[in-house]
Short mmCIF file of C-alpha atoms and ligand atoms in Angstrom, two decimals:
data_model
loop_
_atom_site.label_atom_id
_atom_site.label_comp_id
_atom_site.label_asym_id
_atom_site.label_seq_id
_atom_site.Cartn_x
_atom_site.Cartn_y
_atom_site.Cartn_z
CA SER A 271 94.25 -52.31 101.09
CA GLY A 272 97.48 -52.26 98.81
CA THR A 273 100.21 -51.81 101.21
CA SER A 274 101.37 -53.24 104.59
CA ARG A 275 100.43 -52.30 108.06
CA PRO A 276 104.49 -51.57 108.62
CA VAL A 277 103.99 -49.65 104.78
CA ARG A 278 101.52 -47.20 106.44
CA ILE A 279 103.55 -46.81 109.48
CA LEU A 280 106.31 -45.68 107.53
CA HIS A 281 104.43 -43.50 105.04
CA HIS A 282 103.02 -41.90 108.06
CA VAL A 283 106.64 -40.90 109.94
CA GLN A 284 107.93 -40.10 106.45
CA LYS A 285 105.09 -36.90 106.35
CA VAL A 286 104.84 -36.11 110.08
CA ALA A 287 108.46 -36.62 111.95
CA GLN A 288 111.82 -34.24 111.37
CA TYR A 289 114.02 -36.01 109.62
CA GLY A 290 116.89 -36.49 112.15
CA ASP A 291 114.70 -35.68 115.12
CA ALA A 292 114.46 -39.50 116.43
CA GLN A 293 112.07 -38.45 119.06
CA SER A 294 109.68 -37.20 116.44
CA VAL A 295 109.56 -40.67 114.96
CA LEU A 296 108.84 -41.95 117.91
CA SER A 297 105.64 -39.85 118.48
CA ALA A 298 104.77 -40.34 114.97
CA VAL A 299 105.09 -44.30 114.95
CA ASP A 300 102.70 -43.65 118.68
CA SER A 301 100.41 -41.48 117.80
CA TYR A 302 99.76 -43.66 114.45
CA CYS A 303 99.15 -46.77 115.83
CA SER A 304 96.72 -45.21 118.95
CA LYS A 305 94.94 -43.50 116.73
CA ILE A 306 94.75 -45.14 113.09
CA GLU A 307 95.53 -48.94 113.28
CA TRP A 308 97.38 -50.69 116.33
CA ALA A 309 100.59 -52.63 116.01
CA MET A 310 102.89 -54.64 117.43
CA ASN A 311 105.84 -52.02 118.80
CA VAL A 312 106.65 -51.56 122.35
CA GLY A 313 104.91 -48.23 122.25
CA ASP A 314 105.41 -45.55 124.79
CA LEU A 315 104.67 -46.69 127.87
CA LYS A 316 106.66 -49.98 127.91
CA GLY A 317 109.43 -47.80 126.25
CA GLN A 318 109.67 -45.88 129.10
CA ILE A 319 110.93 -49.09 130.66
CA LEU A 320 113.30 -49.76 127.95
CA ASP A 321 114.80 -46.03 127.93
CA ALA A 322 115.71 -46.56 131.82
CA VAL A 323 117.17 -49.70 131.47
CA VAL A 324 119.59 -48.83 128.22
CA LEU A 325 120.57 -46.09 130.38
CA GLU A 326 121.00 -47.26 133.50
CA THR A 327 123.37 -49.84 131.70
CA ARG A 328 124.93 -47.75 129.33
CA PRO A 329 125.86 -50.50 126.55
CA HIS A 330 128.75 -50.30 124.36
CA TYR A 331 127.41 -53.43 121.98
CA VAL A 332 123.52 -53.84 121.90
CA LEU A 333 121.88 -56.63 120.15
CA GLU A 334 117.74 -56.53 119.45
CA LEU A 335 115.53 -59.97 118.84
CA GLY A 336 113.03 -58.44 116.24
CA THR A 337 113.27 -55.34 114.31
CA TYR A 338 109.51 -54.94 113.15
CA CYS A 339 109.29 -51.21 111.97
CA GLY A 340 112.09 -50.13 113.95
CA TYR A 341 110.22 -48.07 116.83
CA SER A 342 112.72 -49.76 119.91
CA THR A 343 115.89 -50.25 117.75
CA VAL A 344 115.41 -46.31 117.09
CA ARG A 345 114.11 -45.77 120.62
CA ILE A 346 117.40 -47.58 122.12
CA ALA A 347 119.87 -46.30 119.34
CA ARG A 348 118.65 -42.37 120.08
CA LEU A 349 120.61 -42.93 123.78
CA LEU A 350 123.73 -44.69 122.98
CA PRO A 351 126.90 -43.05 123.77
CA PRO A 352 128.96 -42.10 119.70
CA GLY A 353 130.55 -45.44 119.26
CA ALA A 354 128.13 -47.60 120.69
CA ARG A 355 126.84 -50.33 117.90
CA LEU A 356 123.23 -52.16 117.99
CA PHE A 357 122.99 -55.10 115.98
CA SER A 358 119.06 -55.64 115.05
CA ILE A 359 117.73 -59.01 113.97
CA GLU A 360 114.61 -59.16 111.88
CA MET A 361 113.24 -62.47 109.85
CA ASN A 362 110.76 -60.81 107.77
CA PRO A 363 112.54 -58.72 104.89
CA GLN A 364 109.91 -56.43 104.41
CA TYR A 365 109.13 -55.57 107.97
CA ALA A 366 113.30 -54.96 108.06
CA GLN A 367 113.28 -52.36 105.33
CA VAL A 368 110.46 -50.59 106.23
CA ALA A 369 113.04 -50.20 109.88
CA ARG A 370 116.09 -49.26 108.07
CA GLU A 371 113.99 -46.32 106.32
CA ILE A 372 112.40 -45.30 109.74
CA ILE A 373 115.72 -45.72 111.93
CA GLN A 374 117.27 -43.76 108.62
CA HIS A 375 114.84 -40.69 109.15
CA ALA A 376 115.51 -40.44 112.93
CA GLY A 377 119.29 -39.79 112.04
CA LEU A 378 120.34 -43.05 113.26
CA ASP A 379 122.86 -46.01 112.40
CA VAL A 380 122.32 -49.55 113.04
CA ASP A 381 123.22 -53.14 111.25
CA ILE A 382 119.37 -54.72 110.97
CA LEU A 383 120.55 -58.29 110.03
CA VAL A 384 117.81 -60.30 107.92
CA GLY A 385 117.40 -64.02 108.69
CA CYS A 386 116.59 -65.97 111.49
CA THR A 387 117.82 -65.62 114.91
CA SER A 388 118.69 -69.23 115.85
CA ASP A 389 120.67 -69.09 112.71
CA LEU A 390 122.57 -66.03 112.61
CA ILE A 391 122.68 -65.97 116.57
CA PRO A 392 125.87 -68.66 116.29
CA GLN A 393 127.63 -66.65 113.59
CA LEU A 394 127.61 -63.37 115.55
CA LYS A 395 130.92 -63.60 116.87
CA LYS A 396 132.52 -64.92 113.76
CA LYS A 397 130.82 -62.36 111.58
CA LEU A 398 131.15 -58.59 113.66
CA ASP A 399 134.47 -58.48 115.37
CA ILE A 400 132.64 -57.92 119.01
CA GLU A 401 133.09 -59.80 122.44
CA LYS A 402 130.33 -59.86 124.13
CA PHE A 403 126.77 -57.80 124.03
CA ASP A 404 126.34 -55.54 127.35
CA PHE A 405 122.38 -55.35 126.45
CA VAL A 406 120.15 -57.75 124.54
CA PHE A 407 116.39 -56.17 124.00
CA ILE A 408 114.19 -59.60 123.66
CA ASP A 409 110.64 -58.95 121.59
CA HIS A 410 110.72 -61.46 118.67
CA TRP A 411 108.28 -64.88 118.47
CA LYS A 412 107.70 -65.93 122.20
CA VAL A 413 108.49 -69.15 121.43
CA SER A 414 111.92 -68.06 120.31
CA TYR A 415 113.05 -66.57 123.70
CA LEU A 416 114.26 -69.13 125.25
CA ARG A 417 116.26 -70.98 122.57
CA ASP A 418 117.72 -67.66 121.76
CA THR A 419 118.79 -66.62 125.10
CA LYS A 420 120.78 -70.25 125.64
CA LEU A 421 122.54 -69.69 121.94
CA LEU A 422 123.74 -66.24 123.87
CA GLU A 423 124.71 -67.94 127.15
CA CYS A 424 127.68 -70.16 124.46
CA ASP A 425 129.53 -67.01 124.29
CA LEU A 426 127.96 -63.45 123.78
CA LEU A 427 127.26 -62.14 127.48
CA ARG A 428 129.54 -61.75 129.97
CA PRO A 429 128.75 -61.16 134.32
CA GLY A 430 126.97 -57.88 134.08
CA SER A 431 125.00 -58.64 130.94
CA VAL A 432 121.67 -57.06 130.93
CA LEU A 433 118.67 -59.20 129.29
CA LEU A 434 114.95 -57.29 128.98
CA ALA A 435 112.26 -58.91 127.46
CA ASP A 436 109.22 -57.62 126.30
CA ASN A 437 105.37 -59.67 126.28
CA VAL A 438 106.76 -62.59 128.79
CA THR A 439 103.35 -62.30 130.07
CA CYS A 440 101.12 -60.79 126.73
CA PRO A 441 100.99 -62.78 124.79
CA GLY A 442 103.66 -64.56 126.97
CA ALA A 443 106.60 -66.45 127.11
CA PRO A 444 106.67 -68.66 130.03
CA ASP A 445 109.26 -71.33 129.33
CA TYR A 446 111.91 -67.86 129.50
CA LEU A 447 109.92 -66.38 132.07
CA HIS A 448 110.42 -69.63 134.35
CA TYR A 449 114.17 -70.24 133.43
CA MET A 450 115.11 -66.84 134.24
CA ARG A 451 113.41 -66.56 137.83
CA THR A 452 114.62 -70.05 138.63
CA SER A 453 118.26 -70.00 137.07
CA PRO A 454 121.43 -69.46 139.14
CA ARG A 455 123.05 -67.28 136.74
CA TYR A 456 120.64 -64.38 136.26
CA GLU A 457 118.62 -61.95 139.16
CA SER A 458 115.37 -61.32 137.86
CA GLN A 459 113.07 -58.28 137.74
CA TYR A 460 109.26 -57.98 136.59
CA PHE A 461 107.78 -54.82 135.58
CA PRO A 462 104.31 -54.55 135.40
CA SER A 463 102.71 -52.59 132.89
CA ARG A 464 100.05 -52.52 130.06
CA LEU A 465 99.94 -53.71 126.61
CA GLU A 466 101.07 -51.68 123.72
CA TYR A 467 98.71 -48.31 122.76
CA LEU A 468 95.81 -49.79 124.89
CA SER A 469 95.20 -47.15 127.04
CA ARG A 470 92.90 -45.39 124.30
CA GLY A 471 90.59 -43.88 123.40
CA GLY A 472 88.69 -43.97 120.18
CA GLY A 473 90.95 -45.88 117.00
CA GLY A 474 91.48 -48.83 115.38
CA ALA A 475 90.55 -52.83 117.45
CA LEU A 476 93.38 -55.21 117.64
CA PRO A 477 94.17 -56.77 114.66
CA GLY A 478 91.37 -59.94 115.17
CA ILE A 479 92.85 -60.80 118.14
CA LYS A 480 89.98 -60.61 121.39
CA LEU A 481 92.13 -59.52 124.31
CA LEU A 482 91.90 -60.47 127.77
CA LEU A 483 93.76 -58.56 129.44
CA ASN A 484 95.10 -59.55 132.55
CA VAL A 485 96.33 -56.21 133.47
CA THR A 486 98.88 -56.64 136.50
C1 LIG B 53 100.61 -60.03 116.24
O1 LIG B 53 100.37 -60.67 117.74
C2 LIG B 53 100.03 -58.94 118.05
C3 LIG B 53 99.57 -59.21 119.53
C4 LIG B 53 97.99 -59.85 119.77
C5 LIG B 53 97.47 -59.66 121.09
C6 LIG B 53 98.98 -59.67 122.29
C7 LIG B 53 99.93 -59.03 121.76
C8 LIG B 53 100.49 -58.81 120.43
C9 LIG B 53 101.98 -58.95 120.21
C10 LIG B 53 102.49 -57.65 121.28
C11 LIG B 53 103.78 -57.39 120.67
O2 LIG B 53 104.28 -56.49 121.52
C12 LIG B 53 104.57 -58.40 120.35
N1 LIG B 53 106.19 -57.86 120.39
C13 LIG B 53 106.75 -58.80 119.39
N2 LIG B 53 106.53 -59.69 118.25
C14 LIG B 53 105.18 -59.91 118.94
O3 LIG B 53 104.43 -61.25 118.00
C15 LIG B 53 103.70 -59.19 119.43
C16 LIG B 53 102.59 -59.68 119.75
MG1 LIG B 54 106.75 -56.47 121.49
#
């Protein structure tokens, strides 16, 4: 197929979702990825956990590491009050472009920064006139979770800042999990869930990955 999976998701959203309606964009992505082809969006099950944490935190400045198609970006932005700012970092330019169009279709305003988190995080303070992030959603390369968290600790977090990370057990970020569970700087909470788009009937299989599900 000539198009990429993110582009196929974008085309589906543009075809079936109501312009300016964030919920219809989320539903379009979820139905496509549960019925047609799996994709690594946080999905609706884990998305409900994300929603609850955002609503409880009521953040003004939000950072997302790993935009992909912008599904979780839309999920977060739709719950923020006017005036709040959401920045999302994506290193793959094709993903970033798809995300911009999906976020635009949802009628939301987000700053997508294209580049590697380890390069961009140290520049954020200078680049954006913001003090600290109130909420960070971590959903990019599992091997980068801990390194990037330590970069954030330099001067972008404050007492009470909330970090929420996807996939800490599947595929897994064991060094990050251990650090958050043992560091005196953090109170950690684990939300057991299931990998996105698995509890479905028919539909395509995971992208060439034989998955041994350790459902907790
Ligand atoms: C490309 O692997 C896809 C896959 C295959 C099997 C199990 C998990 C995942 C997976 C699930 C996710 O939510 C993810 N979120 C962000 N960056 C990821 O690389 C990622 C990977
Ligand atoms: Mg994920």
